[in-house]
Amino acid sequence: MGETKLIERDWTEAGGVRFGRAERDIVALGIAIAAIIMFVGTGGTVLPSVVRSLAGVGGGPERLLTNALLLNIALIVFGWRRYRELSDEVRERRKAEAHARRLAETDPLTGCLNRRSIGPNTDALIAAAAERGQVVAFVMIDVDNFKQINDCNGHSIGDAILLECARRIGALLPRSSLMARLGGDEFACVVPFEPHHGETIDQLATSIIESVARPVSTGAAAPQIETTVSLGLSRSDGGRSSTLRQTTDAQALLHSADVAMYQAKKDGRNRYCWFEPTMESELRFRNELETGIRQGISRGEFVPYYEQQIDLASGDLVGFEMLARWHSPNFGVVGPDVFIPVAEEIGLIDELSESVIRQALDDAKQWNPRLTLSVNISPLQLRDPWFAQKLLKLLLEANFPPNRLDIEITESCLHENIGIVRSLFTSLKNQGIGVSLDDFGTGYSSLAQLRNLPFDRLKIDRSFVTRLTDDKDSETIVQAITSLGEGLGLPITAEGIESGEILDRLRLLGKFKGQGYFYGRPADAEQTRRLLAGQGLLVGEQAAPPAADTTADHDDALRRRA
Ligand code: C2E
Ligand code: MG
Ligand code: MG
């Protein structure tokens, strides 16, 4: 990255130090001049007497004057040496100060400015740009899915990716711009531009996105890594929107760009967004969600709900799928579509999942032992090489037989890290745990992967099943998946059975396990216990009617906001 891009200051010339040097120079100069005047004064009297005495015509210099001259010479020699020592000391101290200042103001990995120093530098740049009739754009840049890159490839590769991103972004910035790494995978640039030519910033944002998207080579043997960035933009004059005030404060600009960056992420990443005032409340909501999730895990607000799984041929209850719910004090009962993606993003999915699985194993121990328990696992958890061990530990702690447990994974896990997924499958199967492919038909899994990975079951995505009776295409897809399952020897679960009509049609198409609202909404542990007691599948409990899951409509509203 070019040094000019950082508006590097001449550290050694920083104000305080320059003043100290000038003061010291004047004192040293004063001493030198005084010593020279005294030397000339005494020398002018002493030397002629010395010369006359040597020539035998005089009686030699006065003793007092001679002593004064010698003292004067000693003073000049001593003063000069002291001056040299002081100069060396000051030079060393100045170097150390400059180094400390550089360390305090720059990011050690990339050499960019850091979060602390971007503010004052931005304020200075805004003022300098204003003098030239320019405004500045604040560009917030976040590397998409950087945590996954780090988790999958290790931190040294993660660092290499960050360095390369910084280099590519820096290469595109105009000379007088600032660039900072705000921490982790977040960069910020401040770019002056002509107020009527906002399109130059649009072009810059597009170039940054394109440049970073080019694959990065991380070594001869290592695979190329592809990554993308999301950008949020704000400008110091507020732009064309009349609702925006001029923002000449770096912190306010940074905040607006941050809000816009979250919007870019929400809109699908790998894109840029200009700040709009309406985005503010969305970000506040998102922050509340994050804080709520962080606190909610330790407070036990995440609980398992259970959806019945039925053998369609016999009508028998064969097990339950555990679906997590968040009993949030702020938002009410929240569904997983809202909180799972946020928990994944903030790195808490492991903790959350462990907490609900632990509760589910405890609940399921009280059910009839022929009933199975299915749990959903996030693709991120599958990347953890210790996942199988962690699951086994939970089973051991709960004293729950592994062959009653089934994990459901979605197709999105399969197109990356197939090696890791395969070894994970082997560990899970060795323990007797079943593995189902969830939401089949909506993702990208190729038939080859289906053959290579030893799945125990396919689950047809509910979108095909719910439309089975009124959409010919859906029926064709369900039929095709059914034959595929038969061909590969994989039993099939149909999810999303909402009516008796759908159930009848499915029964004609093949042999399935099924689940859906027709059999009841997901219910909490207590309601499930009562349901089981009513069917004699829970010893010693009284029958009671199951209650409905009320989260569905509520979640739609939250999901739209999250
Ligand atoms: P999924 O595993 O495909 O779960 C089925 C989803 O369909 C559930 O939504 C369920 O309530 C809903 N559903 C069931 N029957 C019907 C029906 O007849 N009609 C309709 N329209 N919907 C039906 P839910 O509980 O909101 O879960 C959504 C997704 O969140 C789940 O999809 C699963 O992928 C994920 N999930 C749930 N719990 C967890 C968890 O603990 N960890 C992880 N990683 N993901 C979870
Ligand atoms: Mg599932
Ligand atoms: Mg599903």
Coordinates of C-alpha atoms and ligand atoms in Angstrom, one line a residue:
M1 CA 0.0 0.0 0.0
G2 CA 1.4 3.4 -1.0
E3 CA 2.4 5.5 2.0
T4 CA 0.8 8.6 0.5
K5 CA -2.6 6.9 1.1
L6 CA -2.3 7.1 4.8
I7 CA -1.4 10.8 5.1
E8 CA 1.6 9.7 7.1
R9 CA 2.7 12.4 9.4
D10 CA 6.4 13.2 9.8
W11 CA 6.5 11.6 13.2
T12 CA 9.8 13.2 14.2
E13 CA 8.6 16.6 13.4
A14 CA 5.6 16.4 15.7
G15 CA 4.9 19.7 17.4
G16 CA 6.1 19.2 21.0
V17 CA 9.4 17.7 19.9
R18 CA 10.2 20.4 17.4
F19 CA 9.7 23.1 20.1
G20 CA 12.0 21.2 22.5
R21 CA 14.8 21.1 19.9
A22 CA 14.5 24.9 19.1
E23 CA 14.7 25.8 22.8
R24 CA 17.7 23.5 23.4
D25 CA 19.5 25.0 20.3
I26 CA 19.2 28.5 21.6
V27 CA 20.6 27.6 25.0
A28 CA 23.5 25.7 23.5
L29 CA 24.1 28.6 21.1
G30 CA 24.1 31.1 23.9
I31 CA 26.6 29.1 25.9
A32 CA 28.8 28.7 22.9
I33 CA 28.7 32.4 22.1
A34 CA 29.4 33.4 25.7
A35 CA 32.3 30.9 25.9
I36 CA 33.8 32.2 22.6
I37 CA 33.5 35.9 23.7
M38 CA 35.2 35.1 27.0
F39 CA 37.8 33.1 25.0
V40 CA 38.4 36.0 22.7
G41 CA 38.5 38.5 25.6
T42 CA 40.9 36.5 27.8
G43 CA 42.8 35.0 24.9
G44 CA 43.3 38.5 23.4
T45 CA 45.2 39.6 26.6
V46 CA 46.9 36.4 27.5
L47 CA 48.3 35.3 24.2
P48 CA 50.3 38.5 23.4
S49 CA 51.9 38.4 26.9
V50 CA 52.7 34.7 26.3
V51 CA 54.3 35.7 23.0
R52 CA 56.2 38.6 24.6
S53 CA 57.4 36.4 27.4
L54 CA 58.7 33.8 25.0
A55 CA 60.5 36.5 23.0
G56 CA 62.2 37.6 26.3
V57 CA 60.7 41.1 26.3
G58 CA 57.9 40.7 28.8
G59 CA 57.1 39.1 32.2
G60 CA 54.4 36.7 31.0
P61 CA 50.6 36.7 31.4
E62 CA 48.9 37.4 34.7
R63 CA 48.3 34.2 36.5
L64 CA 44.6 35.0 37.1
L65 CA 44.0 35.6 33.4
T66 CA 45.8 32.4 32.4
N67 CA 43.7 30.4 34.8
A68 CA 40.5 32.1 33.3
L69 CA 41.6 31.2 29.8
L70 CA 42.3 27.6 30.8
L71 CA 39.0 27.4 32.5
N72 CA 37.4 28.8 29.4
I73 CA 39.0 26.2 27.2
A74 CA 37.8 23.5 29.6
L75 CA 34.3 24.9 29.5
I76 CA 34.2 24.9 25.7
V77 CA 35.4 21.2 25.6
F78 CA 33.1 20.2 28.4
G79 CA 30.2 22.1 26.8
W80 CA 30.8 20.6 23.4
R81 CA 30.9 17.0 24.8
R82 CA 27.7 17.6 26.8
Y83 CA 26.0 19.0 23.7
R84 CA 26.9 15.9 21.8
E85 CA 25.7 13.6 24.5
L86 CA 22.4 15.6 24.9
S87 CA 21.9 15.5 21.1
D88 CA 22.4 11.7 21.0
E89 CA 20.0 11.3 23.9
V90 CA 17.4 13.5 22.4
R91 CA 17.7 11.7 19.0
E92 CA 17.2 8.3 20.7
R93 CA 14.2 9.6 22.7
R94 CA 12.7 11.1 19.6
K95 CA 13.1 7.9 17.7
A96 CA 11.5 5.9 20.6
E97 CA 8.6 8.4 20.8
A98 CA 8.0 8.2 17.0
H99 CA 8.0 4.4 17.2
A100 CA 5.6 4.4 20.1
R101 CA 3.3 6.9 18.4
R102 CA 3.4 4.8 15.2
L103 CA 2.6 1.7 17.2
A104 CA -0.3 3.5 18.9
E105 CA -1.7 4.9 15.7
T106 CA -1.2 2.1 13.2
D107 CA -2.4 -1.5 12.8
P108 CA 0.7 -3.8 13.1
L109 CA -0.6 -6.4 10.6
T110 CA -1.4 -4.1 7.7
G111 CA 0.4 -0.9 8.5
C112 CA -2.9 1.1 8.1
L113 CA -4.1 3.6 10.7
N114 CA -6.0 1.9 13.5
R115 CA -9.5 2.6 15.1
R116 CA -8.1 5.1 17.6
S117 CA -6.3 7.2 15.0
I118 CA -8.8 7.2 12.2
G119 CA -11.1 9.7 14.0
P120 CA -8.6 12.6 14.5
N121 CA -7.1 12.0 11.0
T122 CA -10.6 12.0 9.5
D123 CA -11.5 15.3 11.2
A124 CA -8.3 16.8 9.8
L125 CA -9.0 15.5 6.3
I126 CA -12.6 16.9 6.4
A127 CA -11.3 20.3 7.3
A128 CA -8.5 20.1 4.6
A129 CA -11.1 18.9 2.0
A130 CA -13.5 21.7 2.9
E131 CA -10.8 24.3 2.2
R132 CA -10.6 22.9 -1.4
G133 CA -14.4 22.9 -1.7
Q134 CA -14.5 19.1 -1.4
V135 CA -16.4 16.7 0.9
V136 CA -15.4 13.3 2.1
A137 CA -16.9 9.8 1.8
F138 CA -16.5 7.4 4.7
V139 CA -16.3 3.9 3.3
M140 CA -16.7 1.0 5.8
I141 CA -15.6 -2.3 4.5
D142 CA -16.2 -5.7 6.1
V143 CA -14.9 -9.0 4.8
D144 CA -17.9 -11.4 4.3
N145 CA -17.7 -14.6 6.3
F146 CA -14.2 -14.0 7.5
K147 CA -14.8 -16.1 10.6
Q148 CA -15.3 -19.1 8.4
I149 CA -12.1 -18.4 6.5
N150 CA -10.2 -18.3 9.7
D151 CA -11.9 -21.4 11.2
C152 CA -11.5 -23.4 8.0
N153 CA -7.9 -22.4 7.0
G154 CA -6.3 -21.2 10.2
H155 CA -5.3 -17.8 11.4
S156 CA -2.1 -17.4 9.3
I157 CA -4.2 -17.8 6.2
G158 CA -6.7 -15.4 7.7
D159 CA -4.0 -12.8 8.2
A160 CA -2.7 -13.3 4.6
I161 CA -6.2 -12.7 3.3
L162 CA -6.5 -9.5 5.4
L163 CA -3.2 -8.3 4.2
E164 CA -4.1 -8.9 0.6
C165 CA -7.5 -7.2 1.0
A166 CA -5.7 -4.2 2.5
R167 CA -3.2 -4.1 -0.4
R168 CA -5.9 -4.3 -3.0
I169 CA -8.1 -1.7 -1.4
G170 CA -5.2 0.6 -0.8
A171 CA -4.1 0.4 -4.5
L172 CA -7.4 1.8 -5.6
L173 CA -7.6 4.8 -3.3
P174 CA -6.8 8.3 -4.5
R175 CA -3.6 9.9 -3.1
S176 CA -5.1 12.0 -0.4
S177 CA -7.2 9.3 1.2
L178 CA -7.0 7.7 4.6
M179 CA -7.2 4.0 5.2
A180 CA -7.6 2.2 8.6
R181 CA -8.1 -1.3 9.9
L182 CA -10.8 -0.9 12.6
G183 CA -10.1 -4.4 14.0
G184 CA -10.8 -8.0 12.9
D185 CA -12.0 -8.0 9.3
E186 CA -13.2 -4.4 9.2
F187 CA -11.5 -1.6 7.2
A188 CA -12.4 2.0 6.7
C189 CA -11.4 4.5 4.0
V190 CA -11.9 8.2 4.0
V191 CA -11.9 9.7 0.5
P192 CA -12.2 13.3 -0.5
F193 CA -14.3 14.0 -3.6
E194 CA -16.1 16.8 -5.5
P195 CA -19.6 17.2 -3.9
H196 CA -21.4 16.9 -7.3
H197 CA -19.5 13.8 -8.3
G198 CA -20.8 11.2 -5.9
E199 CA -20.5 8.7 -8.7
T200 CA -16.7 8.6 -8.3
I201 CA -17.3 7.0 -4.9
D202 CA -19.8 4.5 -6.5
Q203 CA -17.1 3.6 -9.0
L204 CA -14.6 3.3 -6.2
A205 CA -16.9 1.0 -4.2
T206 CA -17.5 -1.2 -7.3
S207 CA -13.8 -1.4 -8.0
I208 CA -13.1 -2.4 -4.4
I209 CA -15.7 -5.2 -4.5
E210 CA -14.4 -6.5 -7.9
S211 CA -10.8 -6.3 -6.8
V212 CA -11.2 -8.2 -3.5
A213 CA -13.4 -10.8 -5.2
R214 CA -10.4 -12.0 -7.3
P215 CA -9.1 -15.3 -5.8
V216 CA -6.2 -15.0 -3.4
S217 CA -3.3 -17.5 -3.6
T218 CA -2.1 -18.3 -0.2
G219 CA 0.9 -20.5 -1.1
A220 CA 1.9 -23.0 -3.7
A221 CA 0.3 -26.0 -2.0
A222 CA -2.7 -24.2 -0.5
P223 CA -5.9 -23.8 -2.5
Q224 CA -6.9 -20.4 -3.8
I225 CA -9.3 -18.6 -1.5
E226 CA -12.2 -16.5 -2.6
T227 CA -13.7 -13.8 -0.5
T228 CA -16.1 -10.9 -0.9
V229 CA -16.6 -7.6 1.0
S230 CA -19.7 -5.6 2.0
L231 CA -19.4 -1.8 2.0
G232 CA -21.3 0.9 3.8
L233 CA -20.9 4.5 2.6
S234 CA -21.6 7.9 4.2
R235 CA -20.7 11.4 3.1
S236 CA -19.8 14.5 5.1
D237 CA -22.3 16.8 3.4
G238 CA -25.2 14.3 4.0
G239 CA -25.7 13.9 0.2
R240 CA -28.8 14.7 -1.8
S241 CA -31.2 13.5 0.9
S242 CA -32.7 16.6 2.5
T243 CA -33.3 14.7 5.7
L244 CA -29.6 14.4 6.4
R245 CA -27.6 17.0 8.2
Q246 CA -24.1 17.8 7.3
T247 CA -21.8 15.5 9.2
T248 CA -18.5 17.1 9.8
D249 CA -17.7 14.8 12.8
A250 CA -15.7 11.6 12.1
Q251 CA -17.6 9.6 14.7
A252 CA -21.0 10.4 13.2
L253 CA -19.7 9.5 9.7
L254 CA -18.3 6.2 10.9
H255 CA -21.5 5.4 12.6
S256 CA -23.6 6.1 9.5
A257 CA -21.2 4.1 7.3
D258 CA -21.5 1.2 9.8
V259 CA -25.2 1.3 9.6
A260 CA -25.1 1.2 5.8
M261 CA -22.6 -1.6 5.9
Y262 CA -25.1 -3.7 7.9
Q263 CA -27.7 -3.0 5.3
A264 CA -25.3 -4.2 2.6
K265 CA -24.8 -7.4 4.6
K266 CA -28.5 -7.9 5.1
D267 CA -29.2 -7.3 1.4
G268 CA -27.0 -10.3 0.6
R269 CA -23.4 -9.2 1.0
N270 CA -20.8 -8.6 -1.7
R271 CA -22.3 -5.1 -2.4
Y272 CA -22.3 -1.5 -1.2
C273 CA -25.0 0.7 0.3
W274 CA -25.2 4.4 0.9
F275 CA -26.5 5.4 4.4
E276 CA -30.2 6.3 4.7
P277 CA -31.7 7.5 7.9
T278 CA -34.3 4.7 8.0
M279 CA -31.5 2.2 8.4
E280 CA -30.8 3.4 11.8
S281 CA -33.7 1.8 13.6
E282 CA -33.0 -1.5 11.8
L283 CA -29.5 -1.5 13.2
R284 CA -30.7 -0.7 16.7
F285 CA -33.0 -3.7 16.4
R286 CA -30.2 -5.9 15.2
N287 CA -28.0 -4.8 18.1
E288 CA -30.8 -5.5 20.6
L289 CA -31.1 -9.0 19.0
E290 CA -27.4 -9.6 19.4
T291 CA -27.3 -8.4 23.0
G292 CA -30.5 -10.4 23.8
I293 CA -29.0 -13.5 22.3
R294 CA -25.7 -13.1 24.2
Q295 CA -27.5 -12.7 27.5
G296 CA -30.3 -15.2 26.7
I297 CA -28.0 -18.2 26.4
S298 CA -26.6 -17.9 29.9
R299 CA -30.1 -17.0 31.3
G300 CA -31.5 -20.2 29.8
E301 CA -34.0 -18.4 27.5
F302 CA -33.3 -20.8 24.6
V303 CA -35.5 -23.8 24.9
P304 CA -36.3 -26.9 22.8
Y305 CA -39.8 -27.3 21.2
Y306 CA -40.7 -30.6 19.7
E307 CA -42.5 -31.5 16.5
Q308 CA -44.0 -35.0 16.1
Q309 CA -42.7 -37.4 13.5
I310 CA -45.2 -40.0 12.4
D311 CA -44.9 -43.2 10.4
L312 CA -47.4 -42.4 7.7
A313 CA -48.3 -46.1 7.0
S314 CA -49.2 -47.0 10.5
G315 CA -50.0 -43.5 11.9
D316 CA -47.6 -44.3 14.9
L317 CA -45.6 -41.5 16.6
V318 CA -42.0 -42.5 16.0
G319 CA -40.1 -39.6 17.4
F320 CA -39.7 -35.8 17.6
E321 CA -37.7 -33.1 15.8
M322 CA -36.3 -30.6 18.3
L323 CA -36.8 -27.0 17.1
A324 CA -35.2 -24.3 19.2
R325 CA -37.2 -21.3 20.4
W326 CA -36.1 -18.2 22.2
H327 CA -38.3 -17.0 25.1
S328 CA -37.1 -13.4 24.9
P329 CA -38.1 -11.0 27.6
N330 CA -38.1 -8.2 24.9
F331 CA -39.4 -9.9 21.8
G332 CA -41.6 -12.7 23.1
V333 CA -41.3 -16.2 21.7
V334 CA -38.9 -16.0 18.7
G335 CA -38.3 -18.7 16.1
P336 CA -34.9 -20.1 14.9
D337 CA -35.1 -18.4 11.4
V338 CA -34.6 -15.1 13.3
F339 CA -32.0 -16.0 15.9
I340 CA -29.9 -18.8 14.3
P341 CA -28.4 -16.6 11.5
V342 CA -27.5 -13.9 14.1
A343 CA -26.0 -16.5 16.5
E344 CA -24.0 -17.9 13.7
E345 CA -22.7 -14.5 12.7
I346 CA -21.7 -13.5 16.2
G347 CA -20.0 -16.8 16.9
L348 CA -22.4 -18.2 19.5
I349 CA -24.2 -20.9 17.6
D350 CA -22.1 -23.7 19.3
E351 CA -23.0 -22.5 22.7
L352 CA -26.6 -22.0 21.9
S353 CA -26.9 -25.4 20.1
E354 CA -25.2 -27.2 23.0
S355 CA -27.6 -25.6 25.5
V356 CA -30.8 -26.7 23.7
I357 CA -29.5 -30.1 22.8
R358 CA -28.5 -30.7 26.4
Q359 CA -32.1 -29.8 27.5
A360 CA -33.6 -31.9 24.7
L361 CA -31.6 -35.0 25.8
D362 CA -32.8 -34.6 29.3
D363 CA -36.4 -34.3 28.1
A364 CA -36.1 -37.2 25.7
K365 CA -34.9 -39.5 28.5
Q366 CA -38.4 -39.4 29.9
W367 CA -40.0 -40.5 26.7
N368 CA -40.6 -44.1 25.6
P369 CA -37.2 -45.5 24.5
R370 CA -38.4 -46.4 21.0
L371 CA -39.0 -42.7 20.3
T372 CA -36.1 -40.9 18.4
L373 CA -34.9 -37.4 18.8
S374 CA -33.8 -35.3 15.8
V375 CA -31.7 -32.2 16.2
N376 CA -30.8 -29.6 13.6
I377 CA -27.1 -28.7 13.2
S378 CA -25.8 -25.5 11.7
P379 CA -23.3 -25.8 8.8
L380 CA -20.8 -23.8 10.9
Q381 CA -20.9 -26.5 13.6
L382 CA -19.9 -29.1 11.1
R383 CA -16.7 -27.2 10.4
D384 CA -15.6 -27.8 13.9
P385 CA -13.3 -30.8 13.9
W386 CA -14.3 -31.5 17.5
F387 CA -18.0 -31.5 16.8
A388 CA -18.5 -35.3 17.0
Q389 CA -16.6 -35.5 20.3
K390 CA -18.6 -32.6 21.7
L391 CA -21.9 -34.4 20.7
L392 CA -20.6 -37.6 22.3
K393 CA -19.8 -35.8 25.5
L394 CA -23.3 -34.4 25.6
L395 CA -24.7 -37.9 25.1
L396 CA -22.5 -39.4 27.8
E397 CA -23.4 -36.6 30.3
A398 CA -27.1 -37.2 29.6
N399 CA -26.7 -41.0 29.5
F400 CA -28.7 -41.0 26.3
P401 CA -28.3 -43.9 23.8
P402 CA -26.7 -42.5 20.5
N403 CA -28.9 -44.7 18.4
R404 CA -31.9 -42.7 19.5
L405 CA -30.4 -39.5 18.2
D406 CA -30.5 -38.3 14.6
I407 CA -28.9 -35.1 13.4
E408 CA -30.3 -33.1 10.5
I409 CA -28.0 -31.1 8.3
T410 CA -28.9 -28.9 5.3
E411 CA -27.5 -29.2 1.8
S412 CA -25.6 -25.9 2.1
C413 CA -22.9 -27.8 4.2
L414 CA -22.1 -30.2 1.5
H415 CA -20.5 -28.2 -1.3
E416 CA -17.6 -27.0 0.9
N417 CA -15.3 -29.1 3.0
I418 CA -16.6 -32.4 1.8
G419 CA -13.5 -34.1 3.3
I420 CA -14.2 -32.8 6.8
V421 CA -17.9 -33.6 6.5
R422 CA -17.1 -37.2 5.4
S423 CA -14.8 -37.8 8.4
L424 CA -17.4 -36.3 10.7
F425 CA -20.0 -38.7 9.2
T426 CA -17.7 -41.6 9.9
S427 CA -17.3 -40.6 13.6
L428 CA -21.0 -40.0 14.1
K429 CA -22.0 -43.3 12.5
N430 CA -19.4 -45.2 14.5
Q431 CA -21.2 -43.9 17.6
G432 CA -24.5 -45.0 16.2
I433 CA -25.9 -41.5 15.5
G434 CA -28.1 -41.2 12.4
V435 CA -27.6 -38.4 9.9
S436 CA -30.5 -37.0 7.7
L437 CA -30.2 -34.6 4.8
D438 CA -32.7 -31.8 5.6
D439 CA -34.6 -29.5 3.3
F440 CA -33.7 -31.7 0.3
G441 CA -34.5 -30.2 -3.1
T442 CA -33.7 -26.6 -2.2
G443 CA -29.9 -26.6 -2.0
Y444 CA -27.0 -27.5 -4.2
S445 CA -26.1 -31.1 -3.3
S446 CA -25.2 -33.1 -6.3
L447 CA -26.3 -36.6 -6.7
A448 CA -22.6 -37.7 -6.5
Q449 CA -22.3 -36.2 -3.0
L450 CA -25.5 -38.1 -2.0
R451 CA -23.8 -41.3 -3.1
N452 CA -20.5 -40.5 -1.4
L453 CA -21.9 -39.5 2.0
P454 CA -23.5 -42.2 4.0
F455 CA -26.8 -40.5 4.8
D456 CA -29.5 -42.4 6.7
R457 CA -32.5 -40.4 5.5
L458 CA -33.6 -37.7 3.1
K459 CA -36.1 -35.0 4.2
I460 CA -38.1 -33.5 1.4
D461 CA -38.3 -29.8 1.8
R462 CA -41.7 -28.6 3.1
S463 CA -42.1 -26.2 0.2
F464 CA -42.8 -29.1 -2.1
V465 CA -45.0 -31.0 0.3
T466 CA -47.2 -28.1 1.3
R467 CA -48.0 -27.4 -2.4
L468 CA -48.4 -31.1 -3.2
T469 CA -52.2 -30.9 -3.8
D470 CA -52.3 -27.7 -5.8
D471 CA -49.1 -27.7 -7.9
K472 CA -48.3 -30.3 -10.4
D473 CA -44.6 -29.4 -10.5
S474 CA -44.3 -30.0 -6.7
E475 CA -46.0 -33.4 -7.1
T476 CA -43.5 -34.3 -9.9
I477 CA -40.6 -33.2 -7.6
V478 CA -41.9 -35.2 -4.7
Q479 CA -42.2 -38.3 -7.0
A480 CA -38.7 -37.8 -8.3
I481 CA -37.2 -37.5 -4.8
T482 CA -39.2 -40.6 -3.8
S483 CA -37.7 -42.7 -6.6
L484 CA -34.3 -41.3 -5.9
G485 CA -34.6 -42.4 -2.2
E486 CA -35.8 -45.8 -3.2
G487 CA -32.9 -46.1 -5.7
L488 CA -30.3 -45.2 -3.2
G489 CA -32.0 -47.2 -0.4
L490 CA -32.6 -44.0 1.6
P491 CA -35.8 -43.7 3.6
I492 CA -37.7 -40.4 3.3
T493 CA -39.4 -38.0 5.6
A494 CA -41.9 -35.6 4.2
E495 CA -42.0 -32.3 6.2
G496 CA -44.8 -29.7 6.0
I497 CA -47.9 -32.0 6.0
E498 CA -50.5 -29.4 6.7
S499 CA -53.7 -31.3 5.8
G500 CA -55.4 -34.6 5.5
E501 CA -55.4 -34.2 1.7
I502 CA -51.7 -33.8 1.5
L503 CA -51.3 -36.9 3.7
D504 CA -53.6 -39.0 1.5
R505 CA -51.6 -37.9 -1.7
L506 CA -48.3 -38.8 0.0
R507 CA -49.6 -42.2 1.0
L508 CA -50.3 -42.9 -2.7
L509 CA -46.8 -41.8 -3.7
G510 CA -44.8 -44.0 -1.4
K511 CA -43.7 -45.0 2.0
F512 CA -42.8 -42.0 4.2
K513 CA -42.2 -40.8 7.7
G514 CA -43.9 -37.4 8.0
Q515 CA -44.3 -34.4 10.1
G516 CA -46.2 -31.1 9.9
Y517 CA -48.9 -28.9 11.3
F518 CA -51.5 -31.5 10.5
Y519 CA -50.2 -33.5 13.5
G520 CA -49.7 -30.4 15.7
R521 CA -47.5 -27.4 16.0
P522 CA -44.1 -27.7 17.7
A523 CA -44.8 -27.8 21.4
D524 CA -42.6 -27.1 24.5
A525 CA -41.2 -29.8 26.8
E526 CA -44.2 -29.8 29.2
Q527 CA -46.8 -29.9 26.4
T528 CA -44.9 -32.7 24.8
R529 CA -44.8 -34.7 28.1
R530 CA -48.6 -34.3 28.4
L531 CA -49.1 -35.5 24.8
L532 CA -46.9 -38.5 25.5
A533 CA -48.6 -39.3 28.8
G534 CA -51.9 -39.2 26.9
Q535 CA -50.6 -41.9 24.5
G536 CA -49.1 -44.0 27.3
L537 CA -45.6 -43.2 26.0
L538 CA -44.6 -41.6 29.2
V539 CA -45.0 -43.7 32.3
G540 CA -46.8 -42.2 35.3
E541 CA -48.2 -39.0 33.7
Q542 CA -51.8 -37.9 33.2
A543 CA -53.2 -37.1 29.7
A544 CA -53.7 -33.5 28.8
P545 CA -54.4 -31.7 25.5
P546 CA -51.4 -30.4 23.6
A547 CA -51.2 -26.6 23.0
A548 CA -50.4 -24.8 19.7
D549 CA -47.1 -23.1 18.8
T550 CA -47.8 -19.5 18.5
T551 CA -44.5 -18.3 17.2
A552 CA -45.1 -18.6 13.4
D553 CA -46.8 -15.2 12.6
H554 CA -44.8 -13.4 15.2
D555 CA -41.6 -14.7 13.7
D556 CA -42.5 -13.4 10.2
A557 CA -42.5 -9.9 11.5
L558 CA -39.2 -10.3 13.4
R559 CA -37.5 -12.0 10.5
R560 CA -38.4 -9.2 8.2
R561 CA -36.7 -6.8 10.5
A562 CA -33.6 -8.9 11.5
Ligands
C2E1 P1 -36.4 -27.4 9.6 O1 -35.4 -28.3 10.3 O2 -36.7 -27.7 8.2 O3 -37.6 -27.5 10.5 C1 -38.9 -27.5 10.0 C2 -39.5 -26.1 10.1 O4 -40.8 -26.2 9.4 C3 -39.8 -25.7 11.5 O5 -39.7 -24.3 11.5 C4 -41.3 -26.1 11.7 O6 -41.9 -25.3 12.7 C5 -41.8 -25.8 10.3 N1 -42.9 -26.6 10.0 C6 -43.2 -27.8 10.5 N2 -44.3 -28.3 9.9 C7 -44.8 -27.3 9.1 C8 -46.0 -27.2 8.3 O7 -46.8 -28.1 8.2 N3 -46.1 -26.1 7.5 C9 -45.2 -25.1 7.6 N4 -45.4 -24.0 6.9 N5 -44.1 -25.2 8.4 C10 -43.9 -26.3 9.1 P2 -38.9 -23.6 12.6 O8 -39.1 -24.2 13.9 O9 -39.2 -22.1 12.5 O10 -37.4 -23.9 12.2 C11 -36.9 -23.3 11.1 C12 -35.5 -23.9 10.8 O11 -34.6 -23.5 11.8 C13 -35.5 -25.4 10.9 O12 -35.9 -25.9 9.7 C14 -34.0 -25.7 11.2 O13 -33.3 -25.7 10.0 C15 -33.6 -24.5 11.9 N6 -33.5 -24.8 13.4 C16 -34.4 -25.1 14.3 N7 -33.9 -25.4 15.5 C17 -32.6 -25.3 15.3 C18 -31.4 -25.5 16.1 O14 -31.5 -25.9 17.3 N8 -30.2 -25.4 15.6 C19 -30.0 -25.1 14.3 N9 -28.8 -25.0 13.8 N10 -31.1 -24.9 13.4 C20 -32.3 -25.0 13.9
MG2 MG -34.9 -30.0 10.4
MG3 MG -36.5 -29.0 7.0

